[in-house]
Short mmCIF file of C-alpha atoms in Angstrom, two decimals:
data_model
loop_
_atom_site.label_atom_id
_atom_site.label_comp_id
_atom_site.label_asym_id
_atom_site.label_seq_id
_atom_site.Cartn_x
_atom_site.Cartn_y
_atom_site.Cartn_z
CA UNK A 1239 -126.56 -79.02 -89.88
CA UNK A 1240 -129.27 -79.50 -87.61
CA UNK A 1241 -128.51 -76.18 -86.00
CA UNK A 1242 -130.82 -73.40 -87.54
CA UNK A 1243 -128.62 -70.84 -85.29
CA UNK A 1244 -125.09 -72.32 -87.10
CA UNK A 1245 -126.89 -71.88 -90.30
CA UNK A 1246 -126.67 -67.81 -89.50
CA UNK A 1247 -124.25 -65.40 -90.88
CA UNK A 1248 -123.09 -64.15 -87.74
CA UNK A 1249 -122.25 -67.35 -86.39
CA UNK A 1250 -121.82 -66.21 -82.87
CA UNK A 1251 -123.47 -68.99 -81.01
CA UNK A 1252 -122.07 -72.65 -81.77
CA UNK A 1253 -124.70 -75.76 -80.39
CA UNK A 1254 -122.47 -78.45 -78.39
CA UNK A 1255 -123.07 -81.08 -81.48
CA UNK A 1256 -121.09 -78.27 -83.48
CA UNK A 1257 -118.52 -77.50 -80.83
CA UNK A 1258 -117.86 -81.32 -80.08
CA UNK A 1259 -117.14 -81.74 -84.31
CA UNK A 1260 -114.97 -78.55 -84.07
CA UNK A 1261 -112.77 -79.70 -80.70
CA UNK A 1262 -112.31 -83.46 -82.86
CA UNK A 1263 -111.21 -81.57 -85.99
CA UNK A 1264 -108.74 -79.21 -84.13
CA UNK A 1265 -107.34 -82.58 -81.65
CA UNK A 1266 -107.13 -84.45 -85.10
CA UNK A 1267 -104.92 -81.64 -87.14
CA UNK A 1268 -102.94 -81.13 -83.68
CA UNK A 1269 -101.70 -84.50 -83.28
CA UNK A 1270 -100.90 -84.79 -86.80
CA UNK A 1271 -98.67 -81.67 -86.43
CA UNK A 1272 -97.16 -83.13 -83.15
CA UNK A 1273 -96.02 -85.91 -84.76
CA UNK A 1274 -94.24 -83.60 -87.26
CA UNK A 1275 -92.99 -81.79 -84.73
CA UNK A 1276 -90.90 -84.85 -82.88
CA UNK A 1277 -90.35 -86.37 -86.34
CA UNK A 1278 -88.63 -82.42 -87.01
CA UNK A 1279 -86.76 -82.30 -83.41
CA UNK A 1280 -85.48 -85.84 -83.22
CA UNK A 1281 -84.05 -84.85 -86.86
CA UNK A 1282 -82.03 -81.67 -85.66
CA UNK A 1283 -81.18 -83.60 -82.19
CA UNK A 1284 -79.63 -86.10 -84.57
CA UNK A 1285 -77.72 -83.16 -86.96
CA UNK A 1286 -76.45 -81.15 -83.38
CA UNK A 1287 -75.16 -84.20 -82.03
CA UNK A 1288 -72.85 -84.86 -84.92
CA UNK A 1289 -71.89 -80.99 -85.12
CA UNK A 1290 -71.11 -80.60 -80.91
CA UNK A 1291 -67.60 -80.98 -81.05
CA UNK A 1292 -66.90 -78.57 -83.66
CA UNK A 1293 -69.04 -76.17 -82.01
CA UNK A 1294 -67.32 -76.37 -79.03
CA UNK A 1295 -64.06 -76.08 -80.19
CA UNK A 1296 -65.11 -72.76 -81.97
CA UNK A 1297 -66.56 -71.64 -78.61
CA UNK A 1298 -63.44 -72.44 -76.80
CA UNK A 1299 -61.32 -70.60 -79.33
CA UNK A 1300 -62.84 -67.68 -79.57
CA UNK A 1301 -62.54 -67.89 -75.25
CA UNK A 1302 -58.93 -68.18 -75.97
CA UNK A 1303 -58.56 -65.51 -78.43
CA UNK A 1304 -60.22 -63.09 -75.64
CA UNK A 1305 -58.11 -64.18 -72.97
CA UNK A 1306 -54.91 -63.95 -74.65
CA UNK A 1307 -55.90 -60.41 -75.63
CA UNK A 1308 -56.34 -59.66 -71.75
CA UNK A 1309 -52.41 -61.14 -71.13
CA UNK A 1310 -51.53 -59.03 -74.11
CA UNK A 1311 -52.73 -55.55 -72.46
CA UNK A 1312 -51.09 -56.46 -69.30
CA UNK A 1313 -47.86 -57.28 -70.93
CA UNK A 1314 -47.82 -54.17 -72.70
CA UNK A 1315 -48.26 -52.44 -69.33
CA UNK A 1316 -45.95 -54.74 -67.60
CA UNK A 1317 -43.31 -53.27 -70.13
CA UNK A 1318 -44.30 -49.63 -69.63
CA UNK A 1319 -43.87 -50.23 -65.98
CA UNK A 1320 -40.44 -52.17 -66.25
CA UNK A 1321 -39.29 -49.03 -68.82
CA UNK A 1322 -40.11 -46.68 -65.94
CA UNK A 1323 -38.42 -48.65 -63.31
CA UNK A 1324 -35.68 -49.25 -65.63
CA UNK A 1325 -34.84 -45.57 -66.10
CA UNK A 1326 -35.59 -44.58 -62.58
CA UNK A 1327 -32.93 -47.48 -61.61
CA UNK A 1328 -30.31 -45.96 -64.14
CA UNK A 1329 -30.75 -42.31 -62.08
CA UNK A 1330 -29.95 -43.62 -58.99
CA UNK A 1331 -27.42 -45.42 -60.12
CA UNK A 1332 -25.60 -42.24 -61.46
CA UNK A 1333 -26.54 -40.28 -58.60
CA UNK A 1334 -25.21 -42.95 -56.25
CA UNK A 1335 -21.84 -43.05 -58.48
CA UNK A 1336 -21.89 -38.92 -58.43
CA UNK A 1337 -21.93 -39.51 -54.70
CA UNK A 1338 -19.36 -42.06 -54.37
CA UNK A 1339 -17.13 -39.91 -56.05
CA UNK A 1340 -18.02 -36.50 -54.44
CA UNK A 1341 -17.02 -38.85 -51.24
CA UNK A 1342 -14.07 -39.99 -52.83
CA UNK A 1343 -12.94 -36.45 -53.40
CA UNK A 1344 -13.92 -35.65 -49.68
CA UNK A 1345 -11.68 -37.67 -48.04
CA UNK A 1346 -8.98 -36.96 -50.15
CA UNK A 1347 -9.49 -32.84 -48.97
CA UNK A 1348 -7.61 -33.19 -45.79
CA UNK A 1349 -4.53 -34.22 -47.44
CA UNK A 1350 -4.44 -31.04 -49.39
CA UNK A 1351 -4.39 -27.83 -47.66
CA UNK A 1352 -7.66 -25.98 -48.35
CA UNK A 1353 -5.16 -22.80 -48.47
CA UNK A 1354 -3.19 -24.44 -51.06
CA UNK A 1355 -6.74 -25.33 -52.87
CA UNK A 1356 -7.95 -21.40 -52.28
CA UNK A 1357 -4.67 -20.38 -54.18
CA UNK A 1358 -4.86 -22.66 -56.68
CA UNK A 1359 -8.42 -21.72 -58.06
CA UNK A 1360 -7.33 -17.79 -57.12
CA UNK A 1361 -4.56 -17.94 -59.44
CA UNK A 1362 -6.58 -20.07 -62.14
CA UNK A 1363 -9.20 -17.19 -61.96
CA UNK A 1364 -6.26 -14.11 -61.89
CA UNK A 1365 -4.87 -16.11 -65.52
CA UNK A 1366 -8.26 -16.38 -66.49
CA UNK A 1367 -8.80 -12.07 -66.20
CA UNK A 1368 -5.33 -11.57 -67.55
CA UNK A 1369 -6.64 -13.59 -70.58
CA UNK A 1370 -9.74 -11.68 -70.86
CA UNK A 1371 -8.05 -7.82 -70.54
CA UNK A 1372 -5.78 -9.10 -73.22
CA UNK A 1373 -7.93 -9.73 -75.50
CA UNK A 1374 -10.11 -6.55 -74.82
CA UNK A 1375 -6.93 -4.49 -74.86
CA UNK A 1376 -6.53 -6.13 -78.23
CA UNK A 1377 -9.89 -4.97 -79.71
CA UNK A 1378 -9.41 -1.54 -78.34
CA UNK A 1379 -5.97 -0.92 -80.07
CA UNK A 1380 -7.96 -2.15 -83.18
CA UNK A 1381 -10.68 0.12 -83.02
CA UNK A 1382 -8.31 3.18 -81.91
CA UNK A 1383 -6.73 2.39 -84.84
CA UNK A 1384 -10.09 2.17 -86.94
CA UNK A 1385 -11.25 5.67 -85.77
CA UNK A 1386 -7.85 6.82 -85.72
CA UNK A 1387 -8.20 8.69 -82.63
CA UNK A 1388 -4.85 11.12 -82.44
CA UNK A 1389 -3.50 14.35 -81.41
CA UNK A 1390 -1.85 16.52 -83.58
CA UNK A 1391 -0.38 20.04 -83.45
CA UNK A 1392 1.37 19.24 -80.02
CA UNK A 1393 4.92 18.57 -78.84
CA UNK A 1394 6.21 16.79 -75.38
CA UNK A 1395 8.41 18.99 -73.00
CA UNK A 1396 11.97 19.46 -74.30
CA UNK A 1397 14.68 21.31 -72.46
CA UNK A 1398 12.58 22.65 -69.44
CA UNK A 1399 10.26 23.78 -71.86
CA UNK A 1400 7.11 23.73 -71.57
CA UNK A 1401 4.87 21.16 -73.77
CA UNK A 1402 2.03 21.94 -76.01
CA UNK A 1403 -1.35 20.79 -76.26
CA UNK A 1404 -2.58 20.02 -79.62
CA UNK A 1405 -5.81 19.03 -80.47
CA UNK A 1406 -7.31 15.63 -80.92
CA UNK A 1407 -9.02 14.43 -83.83
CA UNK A 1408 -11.38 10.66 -84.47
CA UNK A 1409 -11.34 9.75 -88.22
CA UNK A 1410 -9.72 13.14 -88.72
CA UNK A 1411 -12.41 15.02 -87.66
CA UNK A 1412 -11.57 17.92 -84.53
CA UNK A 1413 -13.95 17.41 -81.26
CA UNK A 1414 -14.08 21.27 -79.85
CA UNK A 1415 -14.24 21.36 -76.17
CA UNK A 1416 -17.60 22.69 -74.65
CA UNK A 1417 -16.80 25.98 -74.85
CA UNK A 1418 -16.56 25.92 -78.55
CA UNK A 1419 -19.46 23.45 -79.42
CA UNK A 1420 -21.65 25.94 -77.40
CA UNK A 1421 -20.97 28.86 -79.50
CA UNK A 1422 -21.37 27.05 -82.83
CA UNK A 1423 -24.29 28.83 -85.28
CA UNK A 1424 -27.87 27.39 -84.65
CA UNK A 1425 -29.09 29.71 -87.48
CA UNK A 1426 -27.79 29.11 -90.61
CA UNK A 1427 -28.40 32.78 -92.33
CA UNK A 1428 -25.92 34.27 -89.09
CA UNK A 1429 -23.06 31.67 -89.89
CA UNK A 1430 -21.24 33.71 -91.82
CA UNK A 1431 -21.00 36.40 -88.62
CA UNK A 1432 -20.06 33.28 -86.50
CA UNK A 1433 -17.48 31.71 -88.41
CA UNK A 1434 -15.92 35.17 -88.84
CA UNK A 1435 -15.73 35.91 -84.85
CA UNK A 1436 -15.84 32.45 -83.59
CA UNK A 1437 -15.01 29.03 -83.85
CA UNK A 1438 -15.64 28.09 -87.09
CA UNK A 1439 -16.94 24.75 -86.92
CA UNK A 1440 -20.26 24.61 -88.69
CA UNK A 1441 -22.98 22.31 -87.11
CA UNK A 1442 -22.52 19.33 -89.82
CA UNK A 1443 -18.81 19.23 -88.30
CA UNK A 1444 -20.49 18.85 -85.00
CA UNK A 1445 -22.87 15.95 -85.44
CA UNK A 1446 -20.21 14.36 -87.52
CA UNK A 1447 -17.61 14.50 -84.51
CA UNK A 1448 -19.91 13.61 -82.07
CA UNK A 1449 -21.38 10.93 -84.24
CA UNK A 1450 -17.80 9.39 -84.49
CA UNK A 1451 -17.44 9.67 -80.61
CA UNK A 1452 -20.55 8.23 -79.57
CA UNK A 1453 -19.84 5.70 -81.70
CA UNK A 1454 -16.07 4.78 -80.87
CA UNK A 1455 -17.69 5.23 -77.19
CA UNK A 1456 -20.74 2.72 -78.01
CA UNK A 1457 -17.93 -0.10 -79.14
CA UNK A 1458 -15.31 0.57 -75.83
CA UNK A 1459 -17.89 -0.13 -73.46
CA UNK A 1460 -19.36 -2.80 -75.33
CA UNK A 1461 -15.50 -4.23 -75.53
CA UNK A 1462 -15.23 -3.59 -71.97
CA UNK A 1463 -18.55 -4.97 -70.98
CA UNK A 1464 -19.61 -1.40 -69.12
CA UNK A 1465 -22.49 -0.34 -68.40
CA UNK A 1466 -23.11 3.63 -69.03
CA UNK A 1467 -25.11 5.97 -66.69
CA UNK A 1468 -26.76 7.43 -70.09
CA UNK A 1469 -28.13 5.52 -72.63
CA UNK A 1470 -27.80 6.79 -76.20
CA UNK A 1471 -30.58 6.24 -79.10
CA UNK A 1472 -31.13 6.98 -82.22
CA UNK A 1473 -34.27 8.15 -84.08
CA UNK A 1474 -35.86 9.96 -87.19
CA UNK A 1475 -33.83 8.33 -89.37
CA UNK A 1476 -33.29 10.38 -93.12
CA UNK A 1477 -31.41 8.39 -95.57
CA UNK A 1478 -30.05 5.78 -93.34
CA UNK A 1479 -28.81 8.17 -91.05
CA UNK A 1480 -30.32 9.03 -87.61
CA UNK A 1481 -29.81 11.53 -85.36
CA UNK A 1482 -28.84 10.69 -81.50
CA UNK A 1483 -30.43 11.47 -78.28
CA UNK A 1484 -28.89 10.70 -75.01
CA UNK A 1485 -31.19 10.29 -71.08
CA UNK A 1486 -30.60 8.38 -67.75
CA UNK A 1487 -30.91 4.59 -67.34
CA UNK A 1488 -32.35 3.41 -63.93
CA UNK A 1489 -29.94 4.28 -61.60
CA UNK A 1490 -29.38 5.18 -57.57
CA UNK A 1491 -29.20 8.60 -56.20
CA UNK A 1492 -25.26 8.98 -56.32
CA UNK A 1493 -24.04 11.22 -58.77
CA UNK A 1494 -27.51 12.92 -58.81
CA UNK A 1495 -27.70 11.93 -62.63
CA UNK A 1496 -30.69 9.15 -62.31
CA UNK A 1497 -33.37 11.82 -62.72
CA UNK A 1498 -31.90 13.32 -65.87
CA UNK A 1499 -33.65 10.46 -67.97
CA UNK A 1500 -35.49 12.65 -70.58
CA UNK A 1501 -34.14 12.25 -73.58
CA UNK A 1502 -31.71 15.15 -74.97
CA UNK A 1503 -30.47 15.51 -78.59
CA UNK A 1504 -26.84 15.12 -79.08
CA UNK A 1505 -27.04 17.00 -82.14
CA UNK A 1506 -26.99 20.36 -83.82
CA UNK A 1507 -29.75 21.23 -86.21
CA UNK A 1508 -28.45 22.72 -89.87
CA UNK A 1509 -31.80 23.21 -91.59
CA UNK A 1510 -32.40 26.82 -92.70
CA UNK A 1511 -34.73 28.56 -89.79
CA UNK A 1512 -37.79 30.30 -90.94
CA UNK A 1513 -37.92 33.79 -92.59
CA UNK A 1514 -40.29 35.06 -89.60
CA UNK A 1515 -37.85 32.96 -87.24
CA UNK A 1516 -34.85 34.55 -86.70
CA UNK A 1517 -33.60 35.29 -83.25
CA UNK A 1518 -33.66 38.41 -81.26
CA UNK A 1519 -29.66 39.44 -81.59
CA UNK A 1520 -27.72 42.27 -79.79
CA UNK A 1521 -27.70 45.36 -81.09
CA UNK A 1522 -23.97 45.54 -81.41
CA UNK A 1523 -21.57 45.68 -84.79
CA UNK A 1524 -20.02 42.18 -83.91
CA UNK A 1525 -21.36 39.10 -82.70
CA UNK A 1526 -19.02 38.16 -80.22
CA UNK A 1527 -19.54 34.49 -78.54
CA UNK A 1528 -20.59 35.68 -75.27
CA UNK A 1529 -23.56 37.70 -76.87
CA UNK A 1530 -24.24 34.45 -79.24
CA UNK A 1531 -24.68 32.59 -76.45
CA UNK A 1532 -27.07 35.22 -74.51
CA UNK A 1533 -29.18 34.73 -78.45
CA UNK A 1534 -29.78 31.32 -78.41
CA UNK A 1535 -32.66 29.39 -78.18
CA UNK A 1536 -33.62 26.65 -75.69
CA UNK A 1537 -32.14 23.54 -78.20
CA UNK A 1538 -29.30 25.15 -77.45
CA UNK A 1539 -29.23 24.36 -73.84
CA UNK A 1540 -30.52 20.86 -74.35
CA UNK A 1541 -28.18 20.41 -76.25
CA UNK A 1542 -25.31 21.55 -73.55
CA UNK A 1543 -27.21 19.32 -71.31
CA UNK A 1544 -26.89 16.32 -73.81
CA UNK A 1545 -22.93 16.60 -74.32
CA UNK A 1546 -22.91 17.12 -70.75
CA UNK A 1547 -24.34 13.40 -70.19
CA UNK A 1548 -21.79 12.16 -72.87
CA UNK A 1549 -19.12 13.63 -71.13
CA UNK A 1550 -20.01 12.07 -67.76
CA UNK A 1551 -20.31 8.61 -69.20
CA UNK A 1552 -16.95 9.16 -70.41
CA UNK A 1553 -15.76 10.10 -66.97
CA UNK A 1554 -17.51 7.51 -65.97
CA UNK A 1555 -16.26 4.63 -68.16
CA UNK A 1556 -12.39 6.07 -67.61
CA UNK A 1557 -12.98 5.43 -63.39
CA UNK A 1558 -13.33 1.97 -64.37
CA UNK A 1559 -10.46 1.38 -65.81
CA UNK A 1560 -8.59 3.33 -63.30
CA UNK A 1561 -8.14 6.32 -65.12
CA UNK A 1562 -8.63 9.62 -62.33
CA UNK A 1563 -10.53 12.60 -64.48
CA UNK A 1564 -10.43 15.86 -62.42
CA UNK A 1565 -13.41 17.93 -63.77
CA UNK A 1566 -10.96 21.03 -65.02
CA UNK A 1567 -10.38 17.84 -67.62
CA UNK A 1568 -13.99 16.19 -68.36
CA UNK A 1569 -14.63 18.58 -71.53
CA UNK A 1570 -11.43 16.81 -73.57
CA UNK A 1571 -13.24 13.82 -74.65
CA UNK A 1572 -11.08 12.34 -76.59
CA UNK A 1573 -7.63 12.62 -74.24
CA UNK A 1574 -9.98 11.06 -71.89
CA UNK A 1575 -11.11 8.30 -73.78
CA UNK A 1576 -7.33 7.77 -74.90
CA UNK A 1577 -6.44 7.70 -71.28
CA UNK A 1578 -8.81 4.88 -70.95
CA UNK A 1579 -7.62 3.18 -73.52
CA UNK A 1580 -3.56 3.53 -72.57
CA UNK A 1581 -4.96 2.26 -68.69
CA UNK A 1582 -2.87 -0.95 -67.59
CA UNK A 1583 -5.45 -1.59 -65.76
CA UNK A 1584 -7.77 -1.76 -69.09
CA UNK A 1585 -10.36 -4.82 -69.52
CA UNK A 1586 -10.12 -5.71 -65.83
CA UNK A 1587 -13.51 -4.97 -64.43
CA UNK A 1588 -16.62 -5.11 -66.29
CA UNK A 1589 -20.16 -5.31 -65.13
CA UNK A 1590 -20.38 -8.84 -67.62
CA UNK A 1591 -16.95 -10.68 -66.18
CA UNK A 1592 -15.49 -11.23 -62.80
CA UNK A 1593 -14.67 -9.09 -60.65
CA UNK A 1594 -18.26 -7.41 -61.10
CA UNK A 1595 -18.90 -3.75 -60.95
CA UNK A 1596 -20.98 -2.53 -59.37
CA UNK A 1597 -24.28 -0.51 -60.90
CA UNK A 1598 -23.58 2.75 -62.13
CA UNK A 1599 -22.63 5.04 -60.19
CA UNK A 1600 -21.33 3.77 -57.22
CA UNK A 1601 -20.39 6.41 -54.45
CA UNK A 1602 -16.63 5.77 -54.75
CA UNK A 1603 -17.12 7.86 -58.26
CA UNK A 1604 -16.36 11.09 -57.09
CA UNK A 1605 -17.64 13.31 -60.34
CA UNK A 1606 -21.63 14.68 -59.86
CA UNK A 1607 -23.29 15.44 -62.85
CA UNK A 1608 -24.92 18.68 -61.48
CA UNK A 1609 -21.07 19.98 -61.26
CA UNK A 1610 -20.19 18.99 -64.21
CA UNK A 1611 -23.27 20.31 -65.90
CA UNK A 1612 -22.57 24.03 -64.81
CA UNK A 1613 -18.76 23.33 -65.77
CA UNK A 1614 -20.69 22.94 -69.11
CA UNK A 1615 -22.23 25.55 -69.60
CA UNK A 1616 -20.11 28.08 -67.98
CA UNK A 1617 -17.86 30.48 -70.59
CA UNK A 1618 -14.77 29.47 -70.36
CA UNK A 1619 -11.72 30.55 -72.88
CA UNK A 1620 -11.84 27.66 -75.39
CA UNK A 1621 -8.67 26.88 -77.14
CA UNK A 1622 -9.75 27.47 -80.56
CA UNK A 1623 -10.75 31.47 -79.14
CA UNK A 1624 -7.51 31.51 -77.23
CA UNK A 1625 -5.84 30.37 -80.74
CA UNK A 1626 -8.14 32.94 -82.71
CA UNK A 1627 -7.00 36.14 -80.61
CA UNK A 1628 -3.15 35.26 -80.90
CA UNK A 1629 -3.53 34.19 -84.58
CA UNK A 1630 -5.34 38.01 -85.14
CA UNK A 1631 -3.00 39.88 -82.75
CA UNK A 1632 -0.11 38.64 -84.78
CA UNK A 1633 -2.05 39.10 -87.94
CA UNK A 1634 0.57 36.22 -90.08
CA UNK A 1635 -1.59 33.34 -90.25
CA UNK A 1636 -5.00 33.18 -92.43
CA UNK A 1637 -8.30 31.35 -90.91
CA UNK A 1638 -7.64 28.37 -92.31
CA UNK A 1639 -4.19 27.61 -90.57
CA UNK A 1640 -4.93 28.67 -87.53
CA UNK A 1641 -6.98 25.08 -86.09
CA UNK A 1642 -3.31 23.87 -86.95
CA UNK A 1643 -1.30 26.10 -85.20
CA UNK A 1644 0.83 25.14 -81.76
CA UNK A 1645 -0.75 26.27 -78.90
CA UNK A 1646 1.10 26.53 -75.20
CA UNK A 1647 -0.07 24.92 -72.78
CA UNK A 1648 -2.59 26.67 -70.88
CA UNK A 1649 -5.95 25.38 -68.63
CA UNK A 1650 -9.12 24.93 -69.98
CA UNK A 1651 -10.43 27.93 -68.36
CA UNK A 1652 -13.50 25.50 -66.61
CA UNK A 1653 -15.06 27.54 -63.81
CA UNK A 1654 -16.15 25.73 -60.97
CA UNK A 1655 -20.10 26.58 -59.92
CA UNK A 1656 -21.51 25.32 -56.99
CA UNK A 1657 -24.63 23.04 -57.24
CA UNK A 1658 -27.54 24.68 -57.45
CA UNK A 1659 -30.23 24.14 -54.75
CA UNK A 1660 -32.41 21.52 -56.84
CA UNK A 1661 -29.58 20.34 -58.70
CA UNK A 1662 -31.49 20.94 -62.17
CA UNK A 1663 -30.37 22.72 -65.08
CA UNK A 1664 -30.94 23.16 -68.47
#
């Protein structure tokens, strides 16, 4: 090195003698590395030609493989489309056969008579009813039977003599008529007094009667498929056993019993009453019925008002079978609801079956509950009192006979009240 600079550590300047050596050494090791480098690509030109083919083949496979994926996707879709036209093709088929035959049919009308057609499907419909009413008049004979609803004590005319009335009994059980159920004891410690100068049918008699009835009353107008102006439910249920209260459905304004939809108990209550409970009584030796009746206390009336509504839906449910109920005759229950049962016209028109009813009430029923709720609680001469004040007159039979005893024919004694301004009671 001639160079004293190139001799330094820092080497930062190079003299052209050194730069000129450099540039040789670098073109020398370049072209010996660019022959290497053509030897190197002339090699692998050699090794791709031989593998082309094969590498094309590959390429066009996997080019195949992709495009027969795309045909697969449409075919799929082709076949969702042909399903769809497919089933759209089968509906208009059957529609277009439905109409073929519908205009079959029509041009075969004017050779029949559309009178003759009328009568035909009128008379298919009349068998159809009679089948129906049959077989509800069959299920009500069963369940009159069941509850063996009957009348005993009575006799028919014979002779030109007049009939009696005797009284009717469900699963041998005795339904009083208003006037009795109204002076039955609400107090238990004053039964003694009542049963003595009264009916004598203690309150578990009543809610076991009128259980009977509401139910043999529950299963006719299910039978029937009627729908009653006042629904009946049951609630505070003791051992099993509830105790029912009656109130309106919806209803119209005829028979001005659509606003009577609180519910009423149907019952009589026979738990003891409180020492410091008892009511105020007359101050009189006996406690007659009238005076009873002056001493009770408000359940009393709701409970009036209650038996009131049962016996309108039986009123009710015996003008739809054609049976006519004046309202001297709503209070006997049970004649009524054998009336009903005896109809010829019974199972004929329900609110489920053809003909329809319609809604309860309609205005053809006559009967308004407002009248028929002072009938209710008016005072009029029960039978079992009527009974009572012959059997003591004559003095023969004891207390126990005398429910059994023939009575004549007489009326129920129901006074006719007219409606009160606002129509409400109880």
């Amino acid at each position: 090195m001639e160079c004293k600079n190139c001799e330094l550590k820092q080497r930062r300047f190079y003299c052209e003698n050194c730069l000129r050596t450099h540039l040789r050494d670098f073109r020398h090791r370049t072209a010996h590395a660019s022959a290497e480098r053509d030897d190197q690509v002339t090699k692998a030109s050699r090794a791709l030609t031989s593998v082309e083919g094969a590498r094309l083949r590959r390429a066009d496979l996997v080019s195949s493989q992709e495009r027969l994926q795309e045909v697969m996707g449409a075919l799929t879709k082709l076949k969702k489309d042909n399903d769809k036209a497919r089933e759209r093709l089968r509906s208009l088929r059957e529609t277009l056969a439905t109409r073929r035959r519908n205009l079959a049919a029509a041009k075969l009308l004017p050779s029949t008579p559309l009178d003759n057609l009328i009568s035909r499907q009128t008379q298919d419909l009349g068998a159809l009813s009679d089948t129906i009413a049959r077989a509800r008049s069959g299920l009500i004979q069963e369940l009159v039977e069941v509850f063996h609803v009957v009348e005993v004590g009575g006799r028919p005319p014979i002779g030109g003599k007049a009939g009696t009335k005797g009284e009717w009994t469900i699963g041998d059980l005795v339904l009083p008529v208003p006037g009795d159920i109204r002076s039955i004891p609400i107090f238990p410690h004053i039964f003694s007094i009542c049963l003595c100068h009264d009916t004598g049918y203690p309150p578990d008699h009543i809610n076991a009667v009128i259980t009977h009835t509401i139910h043999f009353l529950g299963l006719l107008s299910f039978y029937l498929g009627i729908k009653l102006p006042f629904e009946i439910t049951w609630s505070e249920r003791k051992l099993g056993v509830g105790q029912p209260s009656i109130g309106a459905i919806r209803g119209g304004e005829s028979g001005s019993w659509a606003k009577w939809f609180s519910k009423q108990p149907l019952h009589v209550s026979s738990s003891p009453a409180p020492p410091n409970s008892s009511p105020t009584l007359p101050s009189t030796p006996l406690l007659t019925s009238e005076s009873f009746i002056d001493a009770n206390t408000s359940s009393q009336s709701s409970f009036t008002t209650a038996f009131a509504m049962l016996l309108y839906n039986v009123c009710y449910i015996a003008h739809t079978q054609s049976v006519d109920v004046p309202l001297s005759q709503a209070g006997d229950v049970l004649s009524n609801l054998w009336a009903v049962c005896c109809s010829p016209d019974l199972g004929r028109r329900s609110h489920e079956t053809h003909p329809l009813l319609a809604p309860p009430t309609p205005s053809s029923f006559p009967l308004d509950f407002a009248q028929l709720l002072q009938a209710t609680t008016a005072t009029p001469a029960s039978r079992a009192r009527i009974k009572a004040r012959r059997a003591s007159g004559s003095g023969t039979a004891p207390r126990s006979q005398k429910r059994h005893e023939k009575i004549p024919e007489e009326d129920d004694g129901w006074d006719l009240v007219e409606d009160a301004a606002d129509g409400s009671f109880g």
